Short mmCIF file of C-alpha atoms in Angstrom, two decimals:
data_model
loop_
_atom_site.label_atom_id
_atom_site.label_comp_id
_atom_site.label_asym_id
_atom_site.label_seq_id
_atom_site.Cartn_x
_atom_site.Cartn_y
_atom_site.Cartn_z
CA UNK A 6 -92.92 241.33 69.89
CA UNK A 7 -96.09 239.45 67.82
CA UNK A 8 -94.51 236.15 65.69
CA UNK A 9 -96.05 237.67 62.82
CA UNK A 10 -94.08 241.28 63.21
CA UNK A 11 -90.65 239.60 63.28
CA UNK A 12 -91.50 236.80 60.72
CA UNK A 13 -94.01 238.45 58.41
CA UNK A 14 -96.30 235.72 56.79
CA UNK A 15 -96.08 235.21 52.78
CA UNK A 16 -98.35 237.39 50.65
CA UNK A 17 -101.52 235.95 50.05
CA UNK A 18 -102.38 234.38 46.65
CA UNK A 19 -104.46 237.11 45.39
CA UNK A 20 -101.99 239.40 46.16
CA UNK A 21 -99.03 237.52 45.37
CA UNK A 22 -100.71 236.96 41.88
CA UNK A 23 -101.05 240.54 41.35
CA UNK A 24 -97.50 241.22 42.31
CA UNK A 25 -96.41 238.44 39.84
CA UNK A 26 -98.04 240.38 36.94
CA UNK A 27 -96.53 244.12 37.93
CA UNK A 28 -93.15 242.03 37.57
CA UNK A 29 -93.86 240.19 34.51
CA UNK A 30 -95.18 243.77 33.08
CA UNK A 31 -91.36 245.38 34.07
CA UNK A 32 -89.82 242.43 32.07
CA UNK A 33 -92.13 243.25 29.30
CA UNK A 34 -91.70 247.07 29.38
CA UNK A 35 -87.52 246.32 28.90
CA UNK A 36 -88.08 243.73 26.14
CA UNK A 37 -89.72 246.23 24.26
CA UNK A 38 -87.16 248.78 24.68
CA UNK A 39 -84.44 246.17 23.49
CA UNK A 40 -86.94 245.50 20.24
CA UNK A 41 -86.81 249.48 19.40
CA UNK A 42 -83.10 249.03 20.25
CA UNK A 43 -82.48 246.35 17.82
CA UNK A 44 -84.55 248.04 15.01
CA UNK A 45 -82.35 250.69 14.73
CA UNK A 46 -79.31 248.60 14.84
CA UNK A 47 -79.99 247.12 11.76
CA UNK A 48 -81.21 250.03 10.07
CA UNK A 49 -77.71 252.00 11.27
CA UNK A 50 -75.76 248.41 10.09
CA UNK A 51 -74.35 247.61 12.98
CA UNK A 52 -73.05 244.06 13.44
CA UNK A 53 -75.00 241.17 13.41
CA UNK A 54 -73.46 240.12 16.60
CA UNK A 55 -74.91 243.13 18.92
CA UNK A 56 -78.06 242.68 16.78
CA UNK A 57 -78.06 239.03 18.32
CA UNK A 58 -77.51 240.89 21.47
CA UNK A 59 -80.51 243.04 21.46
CA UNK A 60 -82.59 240.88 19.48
CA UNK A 61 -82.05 237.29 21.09
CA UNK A 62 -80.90 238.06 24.55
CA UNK A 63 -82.62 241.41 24.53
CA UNK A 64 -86.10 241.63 23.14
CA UNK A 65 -86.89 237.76 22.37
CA UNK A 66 -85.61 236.02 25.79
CA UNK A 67 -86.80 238.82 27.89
CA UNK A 68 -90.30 237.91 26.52
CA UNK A 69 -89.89 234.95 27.13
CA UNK A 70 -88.98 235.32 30.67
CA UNK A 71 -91.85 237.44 31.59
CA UNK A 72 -94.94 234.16 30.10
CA UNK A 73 -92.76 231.23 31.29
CA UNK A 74 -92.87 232.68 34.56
CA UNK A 75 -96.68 233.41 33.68
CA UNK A 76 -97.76 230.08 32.14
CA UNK A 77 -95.15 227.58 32.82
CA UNK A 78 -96.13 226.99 36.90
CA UNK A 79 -99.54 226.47 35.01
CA UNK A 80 -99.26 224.59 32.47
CA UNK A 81 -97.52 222.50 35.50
CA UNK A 82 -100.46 222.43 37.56
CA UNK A 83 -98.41 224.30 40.08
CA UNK A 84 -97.91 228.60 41.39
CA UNK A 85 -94.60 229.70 40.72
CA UNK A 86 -92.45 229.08 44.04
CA UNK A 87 -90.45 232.61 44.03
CA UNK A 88 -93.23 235.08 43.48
CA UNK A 89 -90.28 237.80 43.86
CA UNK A 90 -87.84 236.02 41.05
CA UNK A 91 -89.09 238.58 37.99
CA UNK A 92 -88.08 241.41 39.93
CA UNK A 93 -84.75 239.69 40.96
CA UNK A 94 -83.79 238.67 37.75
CA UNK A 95 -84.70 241.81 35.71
CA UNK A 96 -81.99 244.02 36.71
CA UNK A 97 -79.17 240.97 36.42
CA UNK A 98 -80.51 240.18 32.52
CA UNK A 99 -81.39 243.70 31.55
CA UNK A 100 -78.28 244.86 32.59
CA UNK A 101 -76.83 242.28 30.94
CA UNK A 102 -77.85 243.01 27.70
CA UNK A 103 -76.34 246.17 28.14
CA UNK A 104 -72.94 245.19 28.88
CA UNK A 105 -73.02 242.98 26.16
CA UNK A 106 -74.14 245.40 23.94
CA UNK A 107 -71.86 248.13 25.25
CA UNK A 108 -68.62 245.45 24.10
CA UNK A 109 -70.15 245.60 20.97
CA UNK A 110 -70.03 249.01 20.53
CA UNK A 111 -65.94 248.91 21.38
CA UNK A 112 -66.47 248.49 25.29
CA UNK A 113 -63.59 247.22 26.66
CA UNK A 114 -63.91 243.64 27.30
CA UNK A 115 -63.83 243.21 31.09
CA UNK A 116 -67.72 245.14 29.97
CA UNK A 117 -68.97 242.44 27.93
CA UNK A 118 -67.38 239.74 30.52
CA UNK A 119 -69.47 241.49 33.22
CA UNK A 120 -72.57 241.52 31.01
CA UNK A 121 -72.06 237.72 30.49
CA UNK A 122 -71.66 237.11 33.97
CA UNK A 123 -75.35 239.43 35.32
CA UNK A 124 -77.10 237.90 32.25
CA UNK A 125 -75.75 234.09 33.40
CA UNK A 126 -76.85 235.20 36.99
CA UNK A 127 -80.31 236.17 35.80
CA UNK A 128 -80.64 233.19 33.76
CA UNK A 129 -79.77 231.34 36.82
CA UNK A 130 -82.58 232.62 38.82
CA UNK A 131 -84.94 232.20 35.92
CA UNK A 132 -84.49 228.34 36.05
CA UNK A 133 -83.80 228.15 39.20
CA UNK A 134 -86.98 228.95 39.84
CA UNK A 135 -88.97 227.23 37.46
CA UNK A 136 -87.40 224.30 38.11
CA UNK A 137 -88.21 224.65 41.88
CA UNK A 138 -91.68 225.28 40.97
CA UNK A 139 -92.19 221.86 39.11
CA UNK A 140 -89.40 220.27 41.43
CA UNK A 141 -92.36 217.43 41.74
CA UNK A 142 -93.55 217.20 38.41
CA UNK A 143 -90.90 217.71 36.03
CA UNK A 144 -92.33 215.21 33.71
CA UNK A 145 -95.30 217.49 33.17
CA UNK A 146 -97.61 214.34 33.99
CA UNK A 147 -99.81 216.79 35.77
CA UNK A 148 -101.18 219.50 33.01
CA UNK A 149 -103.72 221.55 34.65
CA UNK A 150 -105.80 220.72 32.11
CA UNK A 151 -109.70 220.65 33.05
CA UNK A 152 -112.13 218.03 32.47
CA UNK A 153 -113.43 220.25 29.74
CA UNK A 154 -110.32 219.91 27.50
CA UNK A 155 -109.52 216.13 28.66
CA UNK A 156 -108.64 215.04 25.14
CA UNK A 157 -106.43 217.52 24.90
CA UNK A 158 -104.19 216.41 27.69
CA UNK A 159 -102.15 213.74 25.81
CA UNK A 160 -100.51 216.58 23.31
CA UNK A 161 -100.02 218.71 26.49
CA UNK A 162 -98.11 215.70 28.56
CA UNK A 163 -96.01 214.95 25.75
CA UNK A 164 -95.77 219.03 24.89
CA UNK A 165 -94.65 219.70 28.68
CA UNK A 166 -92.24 216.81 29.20
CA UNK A 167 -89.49 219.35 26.54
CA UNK A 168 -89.82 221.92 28.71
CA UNK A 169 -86.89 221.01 31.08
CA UNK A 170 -84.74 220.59 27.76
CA UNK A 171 -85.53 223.85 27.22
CA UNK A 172 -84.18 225.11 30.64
CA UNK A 173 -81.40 223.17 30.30
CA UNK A 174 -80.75 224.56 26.76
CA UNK A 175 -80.99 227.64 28.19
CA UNK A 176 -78.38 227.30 31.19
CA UNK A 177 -75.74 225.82 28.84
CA UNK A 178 -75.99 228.87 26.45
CA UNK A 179 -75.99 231.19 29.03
CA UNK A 180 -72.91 229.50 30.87
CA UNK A 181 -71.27 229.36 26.83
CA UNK A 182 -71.60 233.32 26.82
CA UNK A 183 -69.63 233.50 30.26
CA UNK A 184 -67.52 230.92 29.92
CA UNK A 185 -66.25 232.01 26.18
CA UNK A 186 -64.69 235.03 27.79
CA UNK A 187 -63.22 233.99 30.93
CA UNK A 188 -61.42 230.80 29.07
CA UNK A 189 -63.47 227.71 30.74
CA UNK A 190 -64.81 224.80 28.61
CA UNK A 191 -67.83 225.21 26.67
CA UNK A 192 -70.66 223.09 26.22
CA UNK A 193 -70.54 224.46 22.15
CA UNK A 194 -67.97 224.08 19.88
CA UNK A 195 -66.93 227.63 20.20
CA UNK A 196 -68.26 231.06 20.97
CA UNK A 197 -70.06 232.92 18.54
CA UNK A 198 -72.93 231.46 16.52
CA UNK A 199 -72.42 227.45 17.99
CA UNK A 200 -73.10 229.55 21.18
CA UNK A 201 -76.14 231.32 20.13
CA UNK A 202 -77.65 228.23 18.35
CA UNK A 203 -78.02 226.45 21.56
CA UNK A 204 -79.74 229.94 22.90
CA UNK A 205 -81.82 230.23 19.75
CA UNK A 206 -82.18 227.77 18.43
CA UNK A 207 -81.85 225.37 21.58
CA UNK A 208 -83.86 226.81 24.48
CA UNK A 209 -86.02 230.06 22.44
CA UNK A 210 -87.25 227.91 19.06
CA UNK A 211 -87.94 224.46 21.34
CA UNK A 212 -89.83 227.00 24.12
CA UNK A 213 -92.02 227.82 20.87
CA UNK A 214 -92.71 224.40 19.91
CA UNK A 215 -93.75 222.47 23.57
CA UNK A 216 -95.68 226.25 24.32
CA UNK A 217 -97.00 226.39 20.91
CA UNK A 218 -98.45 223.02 20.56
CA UNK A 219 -100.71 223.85 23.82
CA UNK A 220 -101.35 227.64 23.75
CA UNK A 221 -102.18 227.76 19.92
CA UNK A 222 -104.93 224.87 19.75
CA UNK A 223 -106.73 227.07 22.80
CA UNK A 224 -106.40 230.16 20.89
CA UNK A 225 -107.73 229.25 17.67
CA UNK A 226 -109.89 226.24 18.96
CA UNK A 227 -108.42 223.79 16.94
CA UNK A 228 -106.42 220.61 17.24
CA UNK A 229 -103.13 220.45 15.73
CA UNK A 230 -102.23 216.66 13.92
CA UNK A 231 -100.56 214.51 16.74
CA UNK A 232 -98.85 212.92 13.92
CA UNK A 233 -97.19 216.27 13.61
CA UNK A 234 -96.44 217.17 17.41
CA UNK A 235 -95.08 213.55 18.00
CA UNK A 236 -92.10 214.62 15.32
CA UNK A 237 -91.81 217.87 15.66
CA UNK A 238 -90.88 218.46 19.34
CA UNK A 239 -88.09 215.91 19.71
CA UNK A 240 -87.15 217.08 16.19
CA UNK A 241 -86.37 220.40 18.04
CA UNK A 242 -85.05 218.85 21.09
CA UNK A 243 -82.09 217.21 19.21
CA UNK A 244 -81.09 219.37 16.42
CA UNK A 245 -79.87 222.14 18.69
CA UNK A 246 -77.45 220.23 20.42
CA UNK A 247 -75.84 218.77 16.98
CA UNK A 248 -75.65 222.47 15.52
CA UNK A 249 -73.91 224.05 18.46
CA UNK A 250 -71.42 220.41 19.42
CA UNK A 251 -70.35 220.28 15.46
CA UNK A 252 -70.86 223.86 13.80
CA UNK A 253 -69.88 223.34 10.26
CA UNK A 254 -68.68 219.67 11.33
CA UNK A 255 -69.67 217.65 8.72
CA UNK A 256 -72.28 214.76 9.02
CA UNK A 257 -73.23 215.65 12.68
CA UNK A 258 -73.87 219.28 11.52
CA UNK A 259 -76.28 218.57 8.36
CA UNK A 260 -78.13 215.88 10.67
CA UNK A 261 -78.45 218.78 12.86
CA UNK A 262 -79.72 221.51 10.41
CA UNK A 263 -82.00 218.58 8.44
CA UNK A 264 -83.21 217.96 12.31
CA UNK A 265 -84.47 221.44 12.87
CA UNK A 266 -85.92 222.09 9.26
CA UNK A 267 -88.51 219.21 10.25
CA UNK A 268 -89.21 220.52 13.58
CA UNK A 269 -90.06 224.07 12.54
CA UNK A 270 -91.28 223.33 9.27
CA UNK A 271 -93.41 220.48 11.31
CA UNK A 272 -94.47 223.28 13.42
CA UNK A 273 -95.26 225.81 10.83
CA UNK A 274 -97.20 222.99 9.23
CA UNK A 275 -99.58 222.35 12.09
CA UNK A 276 -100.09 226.69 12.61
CA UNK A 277 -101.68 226.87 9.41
CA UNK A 278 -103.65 224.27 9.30
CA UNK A 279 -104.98 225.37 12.86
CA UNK A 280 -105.46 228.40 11.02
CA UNK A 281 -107.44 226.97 8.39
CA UNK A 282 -109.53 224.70 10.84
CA UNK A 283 -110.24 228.34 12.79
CA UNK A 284 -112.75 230.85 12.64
CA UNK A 285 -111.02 233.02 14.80
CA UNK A 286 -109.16 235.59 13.00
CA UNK A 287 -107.47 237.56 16.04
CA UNK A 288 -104.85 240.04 15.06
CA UNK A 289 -102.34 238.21 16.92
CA UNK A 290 -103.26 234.72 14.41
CA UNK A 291 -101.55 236.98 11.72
CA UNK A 292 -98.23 237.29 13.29
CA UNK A 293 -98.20 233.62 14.71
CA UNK A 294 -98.80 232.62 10.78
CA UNK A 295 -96.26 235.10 9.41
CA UNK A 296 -93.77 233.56 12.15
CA UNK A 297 -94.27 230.40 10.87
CA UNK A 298 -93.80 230.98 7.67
CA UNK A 299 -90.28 233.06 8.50
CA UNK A 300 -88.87 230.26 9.91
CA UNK A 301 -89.71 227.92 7.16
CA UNK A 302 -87.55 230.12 5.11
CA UNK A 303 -84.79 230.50 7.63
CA UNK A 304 -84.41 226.63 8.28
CA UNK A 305 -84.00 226.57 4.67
CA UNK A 306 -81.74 228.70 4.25
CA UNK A 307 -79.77 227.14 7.02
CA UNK A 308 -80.16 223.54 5.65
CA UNK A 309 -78.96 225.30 2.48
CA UNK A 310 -75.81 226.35 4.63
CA UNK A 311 -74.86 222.99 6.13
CA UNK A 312 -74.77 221.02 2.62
CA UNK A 313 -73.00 223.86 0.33
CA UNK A 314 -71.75 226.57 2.47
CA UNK A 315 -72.43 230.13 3.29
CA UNK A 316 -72.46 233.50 2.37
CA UNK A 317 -72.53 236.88 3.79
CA UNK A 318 -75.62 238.22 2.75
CA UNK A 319 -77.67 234.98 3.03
CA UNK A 320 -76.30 234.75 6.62
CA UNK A 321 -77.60 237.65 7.77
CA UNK A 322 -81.20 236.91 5.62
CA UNK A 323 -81.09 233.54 7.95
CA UNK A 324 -80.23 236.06 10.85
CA UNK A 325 -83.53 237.67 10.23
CA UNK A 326 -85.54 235.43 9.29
CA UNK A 327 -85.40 233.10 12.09
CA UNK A 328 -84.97 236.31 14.92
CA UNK A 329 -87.20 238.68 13.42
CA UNK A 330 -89.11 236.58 11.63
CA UNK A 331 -89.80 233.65 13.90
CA UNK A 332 -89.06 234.32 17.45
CA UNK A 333 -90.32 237.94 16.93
CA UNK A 334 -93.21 237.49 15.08
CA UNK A 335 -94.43 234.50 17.29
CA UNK A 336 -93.86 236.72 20.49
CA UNK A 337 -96.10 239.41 18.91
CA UNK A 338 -98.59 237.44 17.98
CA UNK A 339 -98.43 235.77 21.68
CA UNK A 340 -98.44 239.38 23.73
CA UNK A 341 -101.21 240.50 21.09
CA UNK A 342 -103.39 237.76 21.94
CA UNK A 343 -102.63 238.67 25.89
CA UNK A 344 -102.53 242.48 25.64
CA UNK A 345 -105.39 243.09 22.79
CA UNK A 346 -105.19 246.10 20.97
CA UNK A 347 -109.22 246.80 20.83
CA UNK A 348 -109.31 247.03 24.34
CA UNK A 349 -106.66 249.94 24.30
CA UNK A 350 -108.05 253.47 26.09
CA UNK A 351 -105.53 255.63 24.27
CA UNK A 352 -105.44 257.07 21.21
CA UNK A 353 -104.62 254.97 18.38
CA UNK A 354 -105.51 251.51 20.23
CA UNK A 355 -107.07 249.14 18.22
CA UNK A 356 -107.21 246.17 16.07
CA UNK A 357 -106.44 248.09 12.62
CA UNK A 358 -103.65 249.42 14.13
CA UNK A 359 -102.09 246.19 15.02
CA UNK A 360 -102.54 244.91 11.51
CA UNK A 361 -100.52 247.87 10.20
CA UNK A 362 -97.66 246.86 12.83
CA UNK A 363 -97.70 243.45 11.47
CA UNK A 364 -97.85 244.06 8.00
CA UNK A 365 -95.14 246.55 8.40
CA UNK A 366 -92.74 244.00 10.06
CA UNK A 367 -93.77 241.52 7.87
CA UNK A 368 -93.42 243.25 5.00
CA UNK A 369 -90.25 244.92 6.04
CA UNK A 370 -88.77 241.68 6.53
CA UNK A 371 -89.50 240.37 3.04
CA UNK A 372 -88.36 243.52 1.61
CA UNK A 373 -85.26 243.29 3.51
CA UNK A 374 -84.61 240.01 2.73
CA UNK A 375 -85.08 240.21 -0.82
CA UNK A 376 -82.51 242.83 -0.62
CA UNK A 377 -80.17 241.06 0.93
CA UNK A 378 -80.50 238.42 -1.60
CA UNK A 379 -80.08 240.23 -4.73
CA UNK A 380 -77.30 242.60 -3.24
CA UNK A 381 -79.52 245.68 -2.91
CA UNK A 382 -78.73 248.07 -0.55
CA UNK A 383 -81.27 250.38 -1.14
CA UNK A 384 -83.68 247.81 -0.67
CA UNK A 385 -82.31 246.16 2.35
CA UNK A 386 -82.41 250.09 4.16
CA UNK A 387 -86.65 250.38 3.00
CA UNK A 388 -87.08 246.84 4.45
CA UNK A 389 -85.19 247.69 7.57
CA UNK A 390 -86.83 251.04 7.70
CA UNK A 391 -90.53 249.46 7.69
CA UNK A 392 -89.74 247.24 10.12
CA UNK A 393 -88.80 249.93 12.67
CA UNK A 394 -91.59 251.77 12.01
CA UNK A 395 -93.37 248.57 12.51
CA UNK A 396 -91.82 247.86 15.67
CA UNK A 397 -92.39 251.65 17.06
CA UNK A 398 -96.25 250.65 16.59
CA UNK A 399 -95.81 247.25 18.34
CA UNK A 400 -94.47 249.22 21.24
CA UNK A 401 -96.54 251.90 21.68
CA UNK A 402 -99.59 249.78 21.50
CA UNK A 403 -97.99 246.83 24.00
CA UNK A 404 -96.31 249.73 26.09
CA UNK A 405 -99.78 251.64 26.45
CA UNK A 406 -102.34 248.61 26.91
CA UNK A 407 -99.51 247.81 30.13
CA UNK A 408 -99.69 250.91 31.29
CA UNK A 409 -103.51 251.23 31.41
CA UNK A 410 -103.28 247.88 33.00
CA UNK A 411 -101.20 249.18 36.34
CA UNK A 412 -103.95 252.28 36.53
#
């Protein structure tokens, strides 16, 4: 029998390339089903734990799977090492989600456990991976960065050398949700929201920043202040950590929250004034700036919460603000600016169309949250309402621009 019959040789680039980017579309295809998911969650009221659920682990993380695994190895200088890892990991994390989701609903708990324990196992092979793929560059010393852009490679070294906090942000949250349920020690101070901070606000919000600070500059052509980067990112690296270790715990917790107001408000800083140094006024630019200025207004709010307390409605405004507003926002600006509308060959494709999706969840989200804040409930439904509609839009235009790109 031929070698090459018993041990078949590894795909070739080209191909393996191409098979990378029918997995990464799968990933992408789910995360907008958990958006749509999550939409009508909040409009129904459910809790604003399965809302995290659908929203964080769900929509925003399963996003973010599907371009680290894209631009990570590249921003590394390196291929991704597992080209087979998307497809492994998308039915332990999707499924996941739904056992997670399904304890939410009043599963019993030996559900949720088992969703815990397939999301953990996906999250496993998600940085497993990665961190295979830059096993010899894990500083990020090596950028991929042409000649063209030299000067830009400074910002990008420093950018890349968060990214395996981020990973490792994203392992301890994962193993928090598992270990909550099955009684080991946590890295958090308990389940629940210390938890999700180190998911959130830990791995997703830090992922933002060190991506942010070298895919944005590209896509508007415009250089972000260093000043700004240099404080932002480790900013973002520390604050997590603080917020999850000492939830509500005094001095530790406010350095925390005061922490990650600079980092995203240092962040949202440097957007618009990329914005304002750019003529390119993309669709996707839109979203990015609404993002930012979401999470202004949710690490706010949350620096508001660490110095006199919280309430009910204003914790679910933070909720939104900073899931919604900026994690989801920035991820549709991202996959807008990768998936453009105007080259759509359906009907309704288009640039004008996008705009309406943003402004709808934009707008929703203002409305919602102005509701929330004077104790409307009327007004927190419309809000809700227009950002589902929004969100059907985003996914029909995302869902049909992948599809025409497998045909």
């Amino acid at each position: 029998i031929p070698r090459a019959t018993k041990f078949p040789l590894p795909e070739p680039r080209t191909m393996s390339a191409a098979a990378v980017t029918r997995r990464v579309q799968r990933l992408l295809f789910v995360a907008l089903g958990f958006l749509l998911a999550w939409q009508v969650a909040a409009l129904v009221g459910t809790s604003r734990h399965l809302q995290v659920v659908l929203g964080l682990y769900g929509f925003v993380f399963h996003v973010v799977f599907a371009k680290a695994y894209s631009l990570v190895p590249s921003y590394f200088a390196r291929e991704l090492a597992v080209p087979r890892a998307p497809a492994v990991q998308l039915p332990l994390s999707g499924l996941g989600v739904v056992g997670l989701a399904a304890a939410g609903l009043g599963a019993p708990a030996l559900v949720g456990t088992a969703g815990a324990a397939l999301w953990f196992a996906g999250v496993l092979v998600f940085v497993g991976t990665l961190a295979w793929t830059v096993r010899d560059n894990l500083t990020g010393a090596e950028t991929g960065t042409g000649e063209a852009k030299a000067d830009r490679r400074p910002v990008d070294r420093y950018a890349n050398a968060f990214v395996p906090l981020v990973l490792a942000y994203l392992l301890a949250g994962a193993y928090d949700l598992l270990a909550v349920r099955i009684g080991l020690p946590t890295v958090a101070a308990s389940g629940g929201p210390p938890a999700t901070h180190l998911l959130a606000a830990g791995a997703a919000t830090l992922l933002v920043l060190a991506v942010g600070f070298r895919l944005l500059p590209r896509l508007l052509v415009a250089t972000p202040p260093r000043a700004l980067v240099a404080v932002a990112l480790p900013a973002g690296a520390i604050g997590p950590i603080l917020l999850a270790t000492a939830f509500y715990g005094g001095l530790r917790f406010q350095a925390g929250a005061a922490l990650e107001a600079i980092a995203v408000v240092g962040f949202a800083t440097a957007v618009a004034w990329m914005v304002a140094a750019s003529d390119r006024r993309r669709v996707g630019v839109y979203a990015v700036l609404a993002g930012a200025a979401a999470g202004v207004l949710g690490v706010l709010l949350g620096l508001d919460f660490a110095f006199r307390g919280i309430t009910v409605a204003l914790a679910d405004a933070h909720a939104r603000l900073n899931l919604l507003g900026f994690l989801g926002f920035t991820v549709v600006g991202v996959t807008y600016h990768f998936y453009p509308p105007g080259a759509g060959r359906f009907a309704g494709a288009g640039d004008r169309t996008a705009m309406v999706t943003v402004a709808l969840l934009a707008g929703g989200l203002l409305v919602e949250v102005v509701g929330l804040v004077a104790g409307v409930e009327a007004v927190v439904l419309l809000g809700r309402f227009a950002a589902l509609v929004g969100a059907v839009g985003y996914a029909y235009l995302i869902g049909g621009l992948l599809r025409q790109n497998r045909t």
